[in-house]
mmCIF file of C-alpha atoms in Angstrom:
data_model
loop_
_atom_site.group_PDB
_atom_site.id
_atom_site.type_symbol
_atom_site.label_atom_id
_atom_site.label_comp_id
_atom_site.label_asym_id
_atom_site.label_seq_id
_atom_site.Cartn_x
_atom_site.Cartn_y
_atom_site.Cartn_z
ATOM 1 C CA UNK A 2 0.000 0.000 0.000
ATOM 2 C CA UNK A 3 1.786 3.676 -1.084
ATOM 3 C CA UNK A 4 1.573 6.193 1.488
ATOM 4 C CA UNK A 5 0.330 9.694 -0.110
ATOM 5 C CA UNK A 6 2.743 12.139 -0.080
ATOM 6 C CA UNK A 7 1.223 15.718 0.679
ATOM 7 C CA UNK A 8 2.184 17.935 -1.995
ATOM 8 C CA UNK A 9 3.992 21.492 -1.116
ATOM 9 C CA UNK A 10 0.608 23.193 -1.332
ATOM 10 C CA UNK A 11 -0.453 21.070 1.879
ATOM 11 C CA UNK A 12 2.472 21.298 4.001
ATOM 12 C CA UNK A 13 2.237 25.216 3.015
ATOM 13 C CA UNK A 14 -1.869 25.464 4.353
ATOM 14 C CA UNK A 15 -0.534 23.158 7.759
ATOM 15 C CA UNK A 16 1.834 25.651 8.555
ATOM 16 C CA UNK A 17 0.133 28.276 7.898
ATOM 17 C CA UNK A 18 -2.615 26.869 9.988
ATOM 18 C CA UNK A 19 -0.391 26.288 12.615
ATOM 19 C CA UNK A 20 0.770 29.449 12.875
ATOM 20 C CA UNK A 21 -2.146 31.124 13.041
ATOM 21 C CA UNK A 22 -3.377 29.330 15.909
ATOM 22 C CA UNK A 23 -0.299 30.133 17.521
ATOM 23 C CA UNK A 24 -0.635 33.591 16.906
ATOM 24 C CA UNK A 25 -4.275 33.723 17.920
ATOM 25 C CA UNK A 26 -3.171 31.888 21.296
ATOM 26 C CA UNK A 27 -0.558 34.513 22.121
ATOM 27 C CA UNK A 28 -2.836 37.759 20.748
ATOM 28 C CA UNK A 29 -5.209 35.857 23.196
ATOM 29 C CA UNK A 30 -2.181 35.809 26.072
ATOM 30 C CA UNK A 31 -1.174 39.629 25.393
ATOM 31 C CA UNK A 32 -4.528 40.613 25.826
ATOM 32 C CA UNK A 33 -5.934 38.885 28.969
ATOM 33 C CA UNK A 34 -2.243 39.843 30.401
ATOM 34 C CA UNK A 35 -2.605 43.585 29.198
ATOM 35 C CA UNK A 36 -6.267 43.464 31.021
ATOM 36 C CA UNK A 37 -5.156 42.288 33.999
ATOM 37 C CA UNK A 38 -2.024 44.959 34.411
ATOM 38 C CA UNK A 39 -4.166 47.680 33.620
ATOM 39 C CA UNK A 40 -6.826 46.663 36.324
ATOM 40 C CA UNK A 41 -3.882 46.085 38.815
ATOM 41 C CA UNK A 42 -2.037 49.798 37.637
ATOM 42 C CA UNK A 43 -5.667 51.255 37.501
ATOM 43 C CA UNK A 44 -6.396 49.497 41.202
ATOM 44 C CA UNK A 45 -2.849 50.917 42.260
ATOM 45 C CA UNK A 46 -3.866 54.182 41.061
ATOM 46 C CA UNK A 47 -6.467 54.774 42.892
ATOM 47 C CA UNK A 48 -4.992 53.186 45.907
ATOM 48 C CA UNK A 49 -2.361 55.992 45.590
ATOM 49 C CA UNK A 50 -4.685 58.632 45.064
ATOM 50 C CA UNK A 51 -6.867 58.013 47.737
ATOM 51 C CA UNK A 52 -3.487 57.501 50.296
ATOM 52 C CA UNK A 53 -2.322 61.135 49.097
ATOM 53 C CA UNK A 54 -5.981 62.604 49.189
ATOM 54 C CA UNK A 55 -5.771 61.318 52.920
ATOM 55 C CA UNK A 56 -2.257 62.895 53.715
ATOM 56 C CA UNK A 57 -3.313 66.030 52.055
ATOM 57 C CA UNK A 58 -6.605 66.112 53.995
ATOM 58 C CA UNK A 59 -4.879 65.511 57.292
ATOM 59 C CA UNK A 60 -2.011 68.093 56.694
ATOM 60 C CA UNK A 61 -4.482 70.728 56.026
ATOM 61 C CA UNK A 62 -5.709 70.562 59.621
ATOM 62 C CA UNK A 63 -2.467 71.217 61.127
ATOM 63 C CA UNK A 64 -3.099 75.202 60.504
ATOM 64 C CA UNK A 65 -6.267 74.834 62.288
ATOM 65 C CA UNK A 66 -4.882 72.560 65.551
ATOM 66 C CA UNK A 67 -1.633 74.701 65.029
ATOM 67 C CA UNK A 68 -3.981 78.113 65.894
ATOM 68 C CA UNK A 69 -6.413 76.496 68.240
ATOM 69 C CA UNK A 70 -3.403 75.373 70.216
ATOM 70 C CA UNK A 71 -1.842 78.861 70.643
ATOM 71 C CA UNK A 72 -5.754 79.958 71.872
ATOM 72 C CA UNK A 73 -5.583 77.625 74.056
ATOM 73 C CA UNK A 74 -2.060 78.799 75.863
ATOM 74 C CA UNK A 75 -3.650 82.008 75.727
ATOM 75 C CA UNK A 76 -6.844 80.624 77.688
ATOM 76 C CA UNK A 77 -4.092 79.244 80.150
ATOM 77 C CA UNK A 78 -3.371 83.255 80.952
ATOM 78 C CA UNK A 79 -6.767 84.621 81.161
ATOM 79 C CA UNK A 80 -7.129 81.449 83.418
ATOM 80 C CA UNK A 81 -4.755 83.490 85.941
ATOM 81 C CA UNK A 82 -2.263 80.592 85.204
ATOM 82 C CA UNK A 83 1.455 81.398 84.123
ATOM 83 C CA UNK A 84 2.522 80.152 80.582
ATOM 84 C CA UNK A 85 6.293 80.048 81.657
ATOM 85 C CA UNK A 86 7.225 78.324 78.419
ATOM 86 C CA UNK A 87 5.201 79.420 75.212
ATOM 87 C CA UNK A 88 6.877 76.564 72.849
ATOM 88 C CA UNK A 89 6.515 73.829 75.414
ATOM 89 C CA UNK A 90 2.463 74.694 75.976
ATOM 90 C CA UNK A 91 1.772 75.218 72.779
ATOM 91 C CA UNK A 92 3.482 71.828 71.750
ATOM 92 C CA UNK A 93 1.802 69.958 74.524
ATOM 93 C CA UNK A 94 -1.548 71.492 73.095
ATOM 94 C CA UNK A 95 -0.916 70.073 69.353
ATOM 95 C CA UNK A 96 0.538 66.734 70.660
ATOM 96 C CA UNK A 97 -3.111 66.216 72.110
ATOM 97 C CA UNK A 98 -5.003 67.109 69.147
ATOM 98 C CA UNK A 99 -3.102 65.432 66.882
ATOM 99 C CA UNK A 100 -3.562 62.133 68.978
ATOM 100 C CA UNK A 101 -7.095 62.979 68.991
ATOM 101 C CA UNK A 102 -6.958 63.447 65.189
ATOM 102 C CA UNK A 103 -5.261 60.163 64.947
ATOM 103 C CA UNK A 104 -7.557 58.048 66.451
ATOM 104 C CA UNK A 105 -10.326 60.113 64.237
ATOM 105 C CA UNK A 106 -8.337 58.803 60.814
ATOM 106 C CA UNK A 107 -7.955 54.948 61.713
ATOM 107 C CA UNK A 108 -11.761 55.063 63.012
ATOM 108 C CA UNK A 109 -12.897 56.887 59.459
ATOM 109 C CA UNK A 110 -9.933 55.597 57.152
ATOM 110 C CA UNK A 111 -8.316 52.369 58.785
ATOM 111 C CA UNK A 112 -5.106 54.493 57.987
ATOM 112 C CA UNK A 113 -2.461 54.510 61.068
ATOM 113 C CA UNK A 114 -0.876 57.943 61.925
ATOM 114 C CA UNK A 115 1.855 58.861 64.214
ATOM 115 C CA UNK A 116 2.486 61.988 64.527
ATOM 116 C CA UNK A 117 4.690 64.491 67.149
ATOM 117 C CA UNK A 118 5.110 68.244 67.291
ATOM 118 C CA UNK A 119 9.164 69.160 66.821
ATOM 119 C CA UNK A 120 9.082 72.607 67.133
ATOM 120 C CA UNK A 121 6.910 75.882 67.586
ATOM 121 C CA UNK A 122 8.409 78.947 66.226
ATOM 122 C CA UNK A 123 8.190 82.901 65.111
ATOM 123 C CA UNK A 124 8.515 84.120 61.996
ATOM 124 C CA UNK A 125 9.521 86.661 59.515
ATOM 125 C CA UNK A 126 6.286 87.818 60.046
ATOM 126 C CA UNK A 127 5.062 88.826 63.788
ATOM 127 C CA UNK A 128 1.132 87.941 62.253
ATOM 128 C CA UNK A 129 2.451 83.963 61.981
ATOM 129 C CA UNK A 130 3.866 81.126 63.961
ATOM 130 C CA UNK A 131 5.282 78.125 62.606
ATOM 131 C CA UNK A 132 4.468 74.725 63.552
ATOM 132 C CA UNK A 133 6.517 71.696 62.494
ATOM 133 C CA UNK A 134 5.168 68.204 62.864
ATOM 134 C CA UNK A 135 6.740 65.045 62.098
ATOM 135 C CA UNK A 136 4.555 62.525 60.488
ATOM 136 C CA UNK A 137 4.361 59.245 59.290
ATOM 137 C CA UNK A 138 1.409 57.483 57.812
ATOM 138 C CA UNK A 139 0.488 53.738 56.710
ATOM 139 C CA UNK A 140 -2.152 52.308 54.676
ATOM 140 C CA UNK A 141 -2.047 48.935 52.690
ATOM 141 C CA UNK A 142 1.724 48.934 52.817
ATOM 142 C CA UNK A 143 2.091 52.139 51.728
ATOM 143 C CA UNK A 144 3.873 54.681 53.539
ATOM 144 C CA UNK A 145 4.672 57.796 54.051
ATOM 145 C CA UNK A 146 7.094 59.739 56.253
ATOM 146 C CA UNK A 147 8.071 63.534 56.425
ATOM 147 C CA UNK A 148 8.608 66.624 58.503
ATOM 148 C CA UNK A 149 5.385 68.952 57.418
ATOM 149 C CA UNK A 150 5.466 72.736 58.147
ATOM 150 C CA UNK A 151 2.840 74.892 58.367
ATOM 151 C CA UNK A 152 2.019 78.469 59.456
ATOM 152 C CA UNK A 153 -0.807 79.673 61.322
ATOM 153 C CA UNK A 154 -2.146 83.164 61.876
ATOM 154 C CA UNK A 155 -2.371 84.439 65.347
ATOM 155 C CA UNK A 156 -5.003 87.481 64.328
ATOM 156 C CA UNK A 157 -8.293 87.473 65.796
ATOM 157 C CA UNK A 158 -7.053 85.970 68.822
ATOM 158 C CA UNK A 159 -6.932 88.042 71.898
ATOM 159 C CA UNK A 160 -3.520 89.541 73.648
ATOM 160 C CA UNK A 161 -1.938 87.689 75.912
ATOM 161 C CA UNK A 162 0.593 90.408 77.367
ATOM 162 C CA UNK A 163 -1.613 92.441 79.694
ATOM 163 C CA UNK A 164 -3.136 89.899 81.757
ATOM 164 C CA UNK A 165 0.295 87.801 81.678
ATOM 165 C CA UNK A 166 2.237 90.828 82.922
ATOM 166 C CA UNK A 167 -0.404 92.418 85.195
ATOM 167 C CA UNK A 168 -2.352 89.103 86.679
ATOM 168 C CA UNK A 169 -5.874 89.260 86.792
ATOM 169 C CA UNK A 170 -5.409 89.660 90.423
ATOM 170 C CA UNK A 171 -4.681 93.322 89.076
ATOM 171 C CA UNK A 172 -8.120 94.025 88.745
ATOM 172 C CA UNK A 173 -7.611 94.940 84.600
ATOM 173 C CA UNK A 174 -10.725 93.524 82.540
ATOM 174 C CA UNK A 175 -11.843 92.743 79.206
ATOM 175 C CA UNK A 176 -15.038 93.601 77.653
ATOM 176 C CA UNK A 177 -16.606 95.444 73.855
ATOM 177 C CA UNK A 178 -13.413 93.782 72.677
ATOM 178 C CA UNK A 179 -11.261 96.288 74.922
ATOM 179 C CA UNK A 180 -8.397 95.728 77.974
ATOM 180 C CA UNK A 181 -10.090 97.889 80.429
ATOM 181 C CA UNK A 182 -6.805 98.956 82.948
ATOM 182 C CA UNK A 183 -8.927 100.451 85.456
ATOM 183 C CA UNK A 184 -6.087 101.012 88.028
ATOM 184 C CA UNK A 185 -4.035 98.242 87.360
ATOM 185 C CA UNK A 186 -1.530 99.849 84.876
ATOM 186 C CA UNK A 187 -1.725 103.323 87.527
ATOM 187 C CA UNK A 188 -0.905 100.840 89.805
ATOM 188 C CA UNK A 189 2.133 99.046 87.870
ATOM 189 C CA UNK A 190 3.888 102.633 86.978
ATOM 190 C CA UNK A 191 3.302 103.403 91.071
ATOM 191 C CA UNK A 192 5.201 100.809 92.139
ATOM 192 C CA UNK A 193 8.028 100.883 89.433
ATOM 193 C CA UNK A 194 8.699 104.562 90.484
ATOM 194 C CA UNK A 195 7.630 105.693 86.991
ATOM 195 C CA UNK A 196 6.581 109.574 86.102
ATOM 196 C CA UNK A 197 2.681 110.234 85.956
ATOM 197 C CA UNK A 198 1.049 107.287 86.755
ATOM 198 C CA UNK A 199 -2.516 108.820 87.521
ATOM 199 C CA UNK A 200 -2.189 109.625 83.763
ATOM 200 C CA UNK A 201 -3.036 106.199 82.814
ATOM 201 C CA UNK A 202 -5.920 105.565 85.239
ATOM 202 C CA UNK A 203 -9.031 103.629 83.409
ATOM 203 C CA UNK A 204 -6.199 103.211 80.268
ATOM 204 C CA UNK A 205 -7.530 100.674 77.505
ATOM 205 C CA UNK A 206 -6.363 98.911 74.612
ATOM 206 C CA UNK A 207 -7.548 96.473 71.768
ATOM 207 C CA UNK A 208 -7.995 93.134 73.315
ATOM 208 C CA UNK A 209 -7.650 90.801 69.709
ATOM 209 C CA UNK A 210 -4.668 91.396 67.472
ATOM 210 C CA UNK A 211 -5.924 93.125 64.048
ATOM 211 C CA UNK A 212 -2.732 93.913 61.751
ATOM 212 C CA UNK A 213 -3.315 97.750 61.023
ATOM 213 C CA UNK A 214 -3.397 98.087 57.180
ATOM 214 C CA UNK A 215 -2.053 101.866 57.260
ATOM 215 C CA UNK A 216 0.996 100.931 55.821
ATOM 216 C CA UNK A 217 3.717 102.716 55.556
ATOM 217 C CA UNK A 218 2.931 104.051 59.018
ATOM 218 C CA UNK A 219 3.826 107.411 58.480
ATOM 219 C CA UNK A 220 0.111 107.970 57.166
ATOM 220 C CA UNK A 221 -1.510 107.528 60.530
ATOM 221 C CA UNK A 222 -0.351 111.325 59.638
ATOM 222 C CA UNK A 223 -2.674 111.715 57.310
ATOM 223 C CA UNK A 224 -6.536 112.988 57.790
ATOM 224 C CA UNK A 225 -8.839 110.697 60.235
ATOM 225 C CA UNK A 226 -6.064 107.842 60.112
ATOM 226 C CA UNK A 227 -5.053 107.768 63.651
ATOM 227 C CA UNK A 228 -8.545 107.784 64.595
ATOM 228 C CA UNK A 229 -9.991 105.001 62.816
ATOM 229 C CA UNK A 230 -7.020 103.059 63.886
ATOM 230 C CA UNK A 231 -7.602 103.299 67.665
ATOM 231 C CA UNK A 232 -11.303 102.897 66.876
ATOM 232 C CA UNK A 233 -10.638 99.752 65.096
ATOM 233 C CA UNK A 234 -8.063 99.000 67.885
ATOM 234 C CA UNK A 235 -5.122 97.680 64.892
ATOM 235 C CA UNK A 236 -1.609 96.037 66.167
ATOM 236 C CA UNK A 237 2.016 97.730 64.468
ATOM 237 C CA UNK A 238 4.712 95.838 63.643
ATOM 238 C CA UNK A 239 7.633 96.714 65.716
ATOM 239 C CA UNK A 240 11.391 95.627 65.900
ATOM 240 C CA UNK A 241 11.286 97.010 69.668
ATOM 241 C CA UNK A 242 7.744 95.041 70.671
ATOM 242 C CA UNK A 243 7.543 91.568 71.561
ATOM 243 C CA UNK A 244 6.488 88.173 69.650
ATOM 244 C CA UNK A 245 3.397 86.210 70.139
ATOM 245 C CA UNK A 246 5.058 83.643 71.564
ATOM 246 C CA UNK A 247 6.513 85.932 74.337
ATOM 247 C CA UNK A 248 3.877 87.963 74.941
ATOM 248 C CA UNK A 249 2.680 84.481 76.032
ATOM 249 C CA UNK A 250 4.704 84.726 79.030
ATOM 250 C CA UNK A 251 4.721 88.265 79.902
ATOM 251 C CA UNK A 252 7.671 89.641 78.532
ATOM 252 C CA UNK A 253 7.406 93.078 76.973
ATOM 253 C CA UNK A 254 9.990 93.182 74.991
ATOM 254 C CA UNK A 255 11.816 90.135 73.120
ATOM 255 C CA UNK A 256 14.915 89.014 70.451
ATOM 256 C CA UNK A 257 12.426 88.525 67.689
ATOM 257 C CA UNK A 258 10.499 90.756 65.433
ATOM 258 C CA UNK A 259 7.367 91.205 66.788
ATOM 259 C CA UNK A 260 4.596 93.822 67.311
ATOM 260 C CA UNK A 261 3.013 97.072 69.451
ATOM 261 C CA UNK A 262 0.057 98.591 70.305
ATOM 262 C CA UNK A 263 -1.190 102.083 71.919
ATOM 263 C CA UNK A 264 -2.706 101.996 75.186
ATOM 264 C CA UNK A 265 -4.296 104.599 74.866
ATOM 265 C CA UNK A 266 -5.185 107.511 77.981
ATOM 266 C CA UNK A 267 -8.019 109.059 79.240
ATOM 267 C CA UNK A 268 -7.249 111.801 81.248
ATOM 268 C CA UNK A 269 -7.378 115.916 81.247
ATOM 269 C CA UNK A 270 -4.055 115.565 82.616
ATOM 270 C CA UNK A 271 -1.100 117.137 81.176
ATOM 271 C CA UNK A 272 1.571 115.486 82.706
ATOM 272 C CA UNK A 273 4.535 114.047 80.923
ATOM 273 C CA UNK A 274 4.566 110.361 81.568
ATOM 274 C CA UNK A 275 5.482 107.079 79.775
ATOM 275 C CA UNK A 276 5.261 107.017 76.018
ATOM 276 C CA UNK A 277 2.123 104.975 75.469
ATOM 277 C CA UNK A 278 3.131 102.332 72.955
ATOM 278 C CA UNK A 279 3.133 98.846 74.959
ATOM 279 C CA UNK A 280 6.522 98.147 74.604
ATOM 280 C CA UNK A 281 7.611 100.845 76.660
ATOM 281 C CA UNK A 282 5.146 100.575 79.277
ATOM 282 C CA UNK A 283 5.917 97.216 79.967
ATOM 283 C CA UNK A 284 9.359 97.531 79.513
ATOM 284 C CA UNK A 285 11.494 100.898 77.963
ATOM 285 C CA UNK A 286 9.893 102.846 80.172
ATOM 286 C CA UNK A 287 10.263 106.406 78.867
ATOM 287 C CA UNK A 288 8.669 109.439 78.444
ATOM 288 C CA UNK A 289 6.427 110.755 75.845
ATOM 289 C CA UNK A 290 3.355 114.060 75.916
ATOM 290 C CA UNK A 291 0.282 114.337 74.667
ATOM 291 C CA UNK A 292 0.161 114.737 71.079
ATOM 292 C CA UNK A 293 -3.365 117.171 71.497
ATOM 293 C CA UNK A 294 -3.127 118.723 75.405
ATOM 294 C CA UNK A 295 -6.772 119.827 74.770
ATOM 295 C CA UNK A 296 -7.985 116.327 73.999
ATOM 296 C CA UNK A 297 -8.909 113.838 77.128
ATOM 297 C CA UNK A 298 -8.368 110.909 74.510
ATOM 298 C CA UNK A 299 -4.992 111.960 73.123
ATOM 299 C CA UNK A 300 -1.823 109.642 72.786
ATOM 300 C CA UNK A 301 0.918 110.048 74.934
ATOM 301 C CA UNK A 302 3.806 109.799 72.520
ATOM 302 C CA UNK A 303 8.003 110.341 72.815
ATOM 303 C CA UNK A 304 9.138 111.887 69.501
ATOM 304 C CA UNK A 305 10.553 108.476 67.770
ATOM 305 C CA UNK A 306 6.908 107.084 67.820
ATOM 306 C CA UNK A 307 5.661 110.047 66.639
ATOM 307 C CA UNK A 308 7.951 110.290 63.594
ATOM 308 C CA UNK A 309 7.546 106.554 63.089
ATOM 309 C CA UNK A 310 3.420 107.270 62.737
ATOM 310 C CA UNK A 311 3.784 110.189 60.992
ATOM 311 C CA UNK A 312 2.252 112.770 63.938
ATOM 312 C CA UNK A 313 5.092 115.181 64.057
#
């Protein structure tokens, strides 16, 4: 019996065949494999964007801990209770809410946070402190680990300095957004031997911190300046008036660039007495006169402040 041969044309249509299939099978391969790595990237990707949408989040709140721990230290004074160390406080306040804030993320998220304050500091700018807070986070093996810094505005909230420096033993109150002296600050200059102090007998001052937006502040000069400005009761910056972070814990004056107010006088008196920017009445103690004798409401003012504002 003769075996049939398959002619060229047949062995040509086998392979062909047979290469098709095996190019199907592959095309078949490539694509389930390409379906399956985008899935995993697309899986990944979303992972990763919902891990930095929760870092994000969480680092946004720092500002808002950061400035509600500062309030807090400044509670601490109008409490009647020293803040001997401003940094330390103020750290001990964030540690707490960020703990707090912690726990919040793994009950919400299932993401673990551990988080510490390193350091509470000033500025270039007497309006901000700056908070940094080391941080790591996991979630699904990922992690992520860095030292985040953030500033927070200490505007709005109230002045610590007078009731840190005077007690509120002294008998000084706050109310209509004011420091009321009463005879407190009288009382202060009395027993510090300092010129005039029935000048500054029911004395007040703005109680929150307002950044005065009269600047350059040579035009308190100008036309009804100076008056809105004590109406609205505005904070100066000043190289010679103390930090936030000092003020804190009664210090008048301070290293760092920080800020002044007027306490401003009531009185028909005449006198010459101390200059009434805060600085020096806690501290430079030195003399100033009435800018208007004929005015019960006038500043008391030495002739540096008064070139610095513009009232010459």
């Amino acid at each position: 019996m003769k075996i049939k041969k398959i002619d060229p044309k047949g062995n040509l249509m086998v392979g062909t065949t047979a290469i098709l299939i095996v190019s199907l099978l592959l095309l078949c391969i490539f694509v389930a494999t390409s379906m399956n790595y985008i899935e995993n990237k697309n899986i990944n990707s979303t992972s990763n964007d919902n891990f930095k949408y929760l870092i994000e989040d969480y680092t946004l709140n720092l500002e808002i801990l950061g400035r509600e721990s500062v309030d807090e230290a400044t509670q601490k004074v109008y409490n009647g209770l020293p803040v001997l160390n401003s940094e330390n406080q103020i750290k001990k306040n964030l540690d707490k809410k960020l703990t707090e804030k912690n726990e919040e993320y793994e009950r919400k998220y299932g993401v673990k946070i551990s988080s510490k304050t390193v350091s509470v500091e000033n500025t270039a700018s007497p309006w901000k402190v700056l908070f940094k807070v080391k941080l790591d986070v996991e979630k699904d093996r990922q992690r992520y680990s860095k030292i985040i810094e953030r500033n927070a505005s200490i505007e709005g909230l109230r002045d610590p300095l007078p009731i840190a420096k005077l007690t509120i033993a002294s008998g000084i109150l706050t109310y209509d957004n004011k420091i009321h002296y009463k005879t407190a600050l009288s009382a202060y200059m009395l027993l510090h031997n300092l010129d005039s102090p029935e000048s500054y007998i029911e004395a007040t001052a703005p109680l929150t911190i307002k950044k005065c937006p009269y600047d350059p502040y040579i035009h308190h000069g100008d036309p009804g300046v100076l008056k809105d400005c004590l109406k609205k009761g505005y904070f100066h910056e000043s190289a010679d008036g103390s930090c936030y972070l000092c003020r804190l814990e009664g210090k008048g004056k301070c290293p760092h660039y920080g800020f002044e107010v007027f306490i401003q006088t009531h009185t028909p008196l005449n006198n010459e007495s101390l200059s009434c920017s805060d600085h020096v009445v806690f501290s430079d103690h030195y003399n100033g006169k009435k800018i208007d004798e004929d005015d019960w409401n006038s500043l008391i003012l030495d002739d540096s402040h008064r070139k610095k504002y513009g009232l010459i």
